[in-house]
Amino acid sequence: MTILHIDASINGENSASRAISRSIVDQLTIDRRDSGLVYRDLAAEPLPHLTLEAFADTSVLEEFLAADAVVIGAPMYNFTLPTQLKAWIDRILVAGQTFRYTANGPEGLAGGKRVIVALARGGFYEQGSPASALEHLETYLRGIFNFIGIEPEFVAADGLNISLEQRRESIDLALGETVRLAA
Ligand SMILES: Cc1cc2nc3c(=O)[nH]c(=O)nc-3n(C[C@H](O)[C@H](O)[C@H](O)COP(=O)(O)O)c2cc1C
């Protein structure tokens, strides 16, 4: 199994999404010594904004297509994903490769892959909460992966900027949740 592990947080070792995505990868590889791992740190080595010329370089797309499982650390910045992660998505949503338009509408072509996202959010956004309309991270990622034929799984740590106690509790809960992913 080849795992593609992506991080995007600018917070280095203090990052919750990095800790959770690492734990997910640990769980996926725990009994699989044959796993191949490709790591891409989009904060340390950002992809440039998309240009027409950048379309010619298909290396990021090929890396994605070659993976059996993709683990993504996704912090919420300004109610959505970091621009570093958006630049990566701009390279994997490619007509004719990961989706196509048909007479019956768009069709995803990237199915058969497991995508697991570690979300880290400063606030709470559950349905019905005052800030729920501002949630454009999980909803966006679910939308784009559905679009290319994948049902992503999410492990979320929420309320991380409410208090230190809440932060610890939410991260512990999320790390605990990663254990079930090995099954
Ligand atoms: C630049 C910036 C913008 C942020 N914007 C939001 C936001 O809009 N909503 C929110 O709930 N949290 C926001 N946060 C808080 C982060 O989501 C939270 O600190 C989370 O832990 C970030 O993930 P990380 O620890 O992996 O970096 C923001 C943090 C930063 C640094």
mmCIF file of C-alpha atoms in Angstrom, residues 3-181:
data_model
loop_
_atom_site.group_PDB
_atom_site.id
_atom_site.type_symbol
_atom_site.label_atom_id
_atom_site.label_comp_id
_atom_site.label_asym_id
_atom_site.label_seq_id
_atom_site.Cartn_x
_atom_site.Cartn_y
_atom_site.Cartn_z
ATOM 1 C CA ILE A 3 0.329 6.274 1.434
ATOM 2 C CA LEU A 4 0.581 9.912 0.454
ATOM 3 C CA HIS A 5 0.837 12.073 3.579
ATOM 4 C CA ILE A 6 0.221 15.802 3.179
ATOM 5 C CA ASP A 7 0.580 18.548 5.786
ATOM 6 C CA ALA A 8 -0.250 22.218 5.368
ATOM 7 C CA SER A 9 -0.103 23.840 8.805
ATOM 8 C CA ILE A 10 2.205 26.818 9.331
ATOM 9 C CA ASN A 11 2.472 25.972 13.050
ATOM 10 C CA GLY A 12 5.319 23.455 12.908
ATOM 11 C CA GLU A 13 5.585 21.187 15.930
ATOM 12 C CA ASN A 14 2.702 23.006 17.697
ATOM 13 C CA SER A 15 0.317 22.017 14.952
ATOM 14 C CA ALA A 16 -2.698 19.928 15.888
ATOM 15 C CA SER A 17 -3.451 18.847 12.315
ATOM 16 C CA ARG A 18 0.129 17.623 11.928
ATOM 17 C CA ALA A 19 -0.057 15.587 15.142
ATOM 18 C CA ILE A 20 -3.351 14.020 14.073
ATOM 19 C CA SER A 21 -2.328 13.318 10.469
ATOM 20 C CA ARG A 22 0.878 11.684 11.789
ATOM 21 C CA SER A 23 -1.171 9.519 14.113
ATOM 22 C CA ILE A 24 -3.435 8.478 11.228
ATOM 23 C CA VAL A 25 -0.396 7.440 9.165
ATOM 24 C CA ASP A 26 1.006 5.548 12.170
ATOM 25 C CA GLN A 27 -2.274 3.683 12.507
ATOM 26 C CA LEU A 28 -2.457 2.838 8.796
ATOM 27 C CA THR A 29 1.093 1.485 8.775
ATOM 28 C CA ILE A 30 1.067 -0.249 12.159
ATOM 29 C CA ASP A 31 0.801 -3.810 10.818
ATOM 30 C CA ARG A 32 1.945 -3.100 7.286
ATOM 31 C CA ARG A 33 5.694 -3.118 7.013
ATOM 32 C CA ASP A 34 5.348 -3.212 3.220
ATOM 33 C CA SER A 35 3.757 0.261 3.119
ATOM 34 C CA GLY A 36 5.374 2.891 0.953
ATOM 35 C CA LEU A 37 5.142 6.423 2.305
ATOM 36 C CA VAL A 38 5.419 9.674 0.380
ATOM 37 C CA TYR A 39 5.433 12.847 2.480
ATOM 38 C CA ARG A 40 4.682 16.329 1.185
ATOM 39 C CA ASP A 41 4.924 19.347 3.514
ATOM 40 C CA LEU A 42 3.093 22.141 1.732
ATOM 41 C CA ALA A 43 4.118 24.732 4.333
ATOM 42 C CA ALA A 44 7.842 23.934 4.141
ATOM 43 C CA GLU A 45 7.804 23.528 0.368
ATOM 44 C CA PRO A 46 4.794 25.400 -1.004
ATOM 45 C CA LEU A 47 3.548 24.777 -4.510
ATOM 46 C CA PRO A 48 3.284 28.022 -6.460
ATOM 47 C CA HIS A 49 -0.135 29.391 -7.333
ATOM 48 C CA LEU A 50 -1.573 27.710 -10.377
ATOM 49 C CA THR A 51 -0.527 29.070 -13.761
ATOM 50 C CA LEU A 52 -1.131 27.756 -17.255
ATOM 51 C CA GLU A 53 2.502 26.635 -17.348
ATOM 52 C CA ALA A 54 2.023 24.726 -14.085
ATOM 53 C CA PHE A 55 -0.588 22.514 -15.766
ATOM 54 C CA ALA A 56 2.216 21.036 -17.837
ATOM 55 C CA ASP A 57 3.883 19.638 -14.703
ATOM 56 C CA THR A 58 1.832 16.578 -13.764
ATOM 57 C CA SER A 59 4.134 15.309 -11.001
ATOM 58 C CA VAL A 60 1.767 16.264 -8.146
ATOM 59 C CA LEU A 61 -1.173 14.659 -9.941
ATOM 60 C CA GLU A 62 0.814 11.482 -10.635
ATOM 61 C CA GLU A 63 1.843 11.277 -6.969
ATOM 62 C CA PHE A 64 -1.824 11.517 -5.976
ATOM 63 C CA LEU A 65 -2.985 8.959 -8.553
ATOM 64 C CA ALA A 66 -0.299 6.479 -7.445
ATOM 65 C CA ALA A 67 -1.413 6.543 -3.801
ATOM 66 C CA ASP A 68 -3.764 3.929 -2.345
ATOM 67 C CA ALA A 69 -4.439 6.126 0.676
ATOM 68 C CA VAL A 70 -4.062 9.869 1.142
ATOM 69 C CA VAL A 71 -3.804 11.438 4.599
ATOM 70 C CA ILE A 72 -4.198 15.202 4.789
ATOM 71 C CA GLY A 73 -3.545 17.526 7.727
ATOM 72 C CA ALA A 74 -5.968 20.395 7.156
ATOM 73 C CA PRO A 75 -6.016 23.368 9.538
ATOM 74 C CA MET A 76 -8.791 25.940 9.262
ATOM 75 C CA TYR A 77 -7.536 29.394 8.335
ATOM 76 C CA ASN A 78 -10.098 32.133 7.836
ATOM 77 C CA PHE A 79 -12.934 29.631 7.740
ATOM 78 C CA THR A 80 -11.452 27.528 4.971
ATOM 79 C CA LEU A 81 -8.330 25.665 3.896
ATOM 80 C CA PRO A 82 -4.801 27.123 3.788
ATOM 81 C CA THR A 83 -3.882 28.480 0.362
ATOM 82 C CA GLN A 84 -0.979 26.011 0.374
ATOM 83 C CA LEU A 85 -3.486 23.158 0.356
ATOM 84 C CA LYS A 86 -5.632 24.873 -2.268
ATOM 85 C CA ALA A 87 -2.589 25.033 -4.577
ATOM 86 C CA TRP A 88 -2.250 21.240 -4.188
ATOM 87 C CA ILE A 89 -5.942 20.708 -4.934
ATOM 88 C CA ASP A 90 -5.584 22.895 -8.035
ATOM 89 C CA ARG A 91 -3.161 20.260 -9.329
ATOM 90 C CA ILE A 92 -5.224 17.167 -8.598
ATOM 91 C CA LEU A 93 -8.614 18.293 -9.924
ATOM 92 C CA VAL A 94 -7.838 17.832 -13.584
ATOM 93 C CA ALA A 95 -10.477 17.223 -16.243
ATOM 94 C CA GLY A 96 -9.903 13.941 -18.049
ATOM 95 C CA GLN A 97 -7.714 12.643 -15.187
ATOM 96 C CA THR A 98 -9.653 12.785 -11.925
ATOM 97 C CA PHE A 99 -13.063 13.787 -13.320
ATOM 98 C CA ARG A 100 -14.810 14.222 -16.618
ATOM 99 C CA TYR A 101 -17.975 15.862 -17.858
ATOM 100 C CA THR A 102 -20.490 13.547 -19.477
ATOM 101 C CA ALA A 103 -23.945 14.025 -20.982
ATOM 102 C CA ASN A 104 -25.274 13.020 -17.548
ATOM 103 C CA GLY A 105 -23.139 15.508 -15.650
ATOM 104 C CA PRO A 106 -19.709 15.299 -14.022
ATOM 105 C CA GLU A 107 -18.205 11.912 -13.222
ATOM 106 C CA GLY A 108 -15.422 11.237 -10.716
ATOM 107 C CA LEU A 109 -12.510 9.130 -11.996
ATOM 108 C CA ALA A 110 -10.353 8.840 -8.871
ATOM 109 C CA GLY A 111 -12.437 6.320 -6.902
ATOM 110 C CA GLY A 112 -10.905 3.360 -5.082
ATOM 111 C CA LYS A 113 -8.628 5.475 -2.926
ATOM 112 C CA ARG A 114 -8.972 6.071 0.791
ATOM 113 C CA VAL A 115 -8.718 9.748 1.778
ATOM 114 C CA ILE A 116 -8.545 10.617 5.475
ATOM 115 C CA VAL A 117 -8.452 14.258 6.570
ATOM 116 C CA ALA A 118 -7.241 15.518 9.958
ATOM 117 C CA LEU A 119 -9.161 18.725 10.598
ATOM 118 C CA ALA A 120 -8.017 21.297 13.170
ATOM 119 C CA ARG A 121 -10.331 24.222 13.869
ATOM 120 C CA GLY A 122 -10.121 27.006 16.434
ATOM 121 C CA GLY A 123 -13.884 27.130 16.961
ATOM 122 C CA PHE A 124 -16.947 24.903 16.780
ATOM 123 C CA TYR A 125 -18.983 24.590 13.585
ATOM 124 C CA GLU A 126 -21.445 21.739 14.103
ATOM 125 C CA GLN A 127 -24.805 22.021 12.355
ATOM 126 C CA GLY A 128 -27.099 24.467 14.057
ATOM 127 C CA SER A 129 -24.280 26.304 15.877
ATOM 128 C CA PRO A 130 -23.938 30.098 15.361
ATOM 129 C CA ALA A 131 -20.780 29.739 13.219
ATOM 130 C CA SER A 132 -21.893 26.737 11.146
ATOM 131 C CA ALA A 133 -22.507 28.881 8.035
ATOM 132 C CA LEU A 134 -18.816 29.846 8.090
ATOM 133 C CA GLU A 135 -17.599 26.258 7.818
ATOM 134 C CA HIS A 136 -15.894 26.109 4.418
ATOM 135 C CA LEU A 137 -13.137 23.614 5.223
ATOM 136 C CA GLU A 138 -14.783 20.221 5.824
ATOM 137 C CA THR A 139 -17.655 21.053 3.449
ATOM 138 C CA TYR A 140 -15.249 22.143 0.725
ATOM 139 C CA LEU A 141 -12.981 19.103 1.084
ATOM 140 C CA ARG A 142 -15.940 16.708 1.141
ATOM 141 C CA GLY A 143 -17.320 18.437 -1.972
ATOM 142 C CA ILE A 144 -14.154 18.300 -4.044
ATOM 143 C CA PHE A 145 -13.324 14.696 -3.115
ATOM 144 C CA ASN A 146 -16.913 13.603 -3.834
ATOM 145 C CA PHE A 147 -16.568 15.388 -7.166
ATOM 146 C CA ILE A 148 -13.638 13.165 -8.150
ATOM 147 C CA GLY A 149 -15.327 10.000 -6.877
ATOM 148 C CA ILE A 150 -14.018 9.682 -3.329
ATOM 149 C CA GLU A 151 -15.903 9.685 -0.015
ATOM 150 C CA PRO A 152 -13.368 11.212 2.396
ATOM 151 C CA GLU A 153 -13.173 10.330 6.098
ATOM 152 C CA PHE A 154 -12.614 13.037 8.705
ATOM 153 C CA VAL A 155 -11.018 13.130 12.140
ATOM 154 C CA ALA A 156 -11.633 16.533 13.695
ATOM 155 C CA ALA A 157 -10.168 18.463 16.606
ATOM 156 C CA ASP A 158 -12.420 21.454 17.269
ATOM 157 C CA GLY A 159 -12.513 24.401 19.638
ATOM 158 C CA LEU A 160 -8.709 24.515 19.739
ATOM 159 C CA ASN A 161 -8.545 28.258 20.397
ATOM 160 C CA ILE A 162 -11.261 28.316 23.066
ATOM 161 C CA SER A 163 -8.970 27.406 25.980
ATOM 162 C CA LEU A 164 -5.859 25.346 26.673
ATOM 163 C CA GLU A 165 -7.989 22.756 28.436
ATOM 164 C CA GLN A 166 -10.388 22.478 25.483
ATOM 165 C CA ARG A 167 -7.429 22.229 23.103
ATOM 166 C CA ARG A 168 -5.885 19.343 25.042
ATOM 167 C CA GLU A 169 -9.217 17.559 25.323
ATOM 168 C CA SER A 170 -10.074 17.932 21.610
ATOM 169 C CA ILE A 171 -6.646 16.806 20.408
ATOM 170 C CA ASP A 172 -6.670 13.781 22.758
ATOM 171 C CA LEU A 173 -10.133 12.858 21.519
ATOM 172 C CA ALA A 174 -9.057 13.134 17.864
ATOM 173 C CA LEU A 175 -5.861 11.142 18.477
ATOM 174 C CA GLY A 176 -7.955 8.447 20.156
ATOM 175 C CA GLU A 177 -10.287 8.412 17.203
ATOM 176 C CA THR A 178 -7.421 7.663 14.816
ATOM 177 C CA VAL A 179 -7.083 4.193 16.392
ATOM 178 C CA ARG A 180 -10.302 2.966 14.761
ATOM 179 C CA LEU A 181 -8.909 3.890 11.316
#
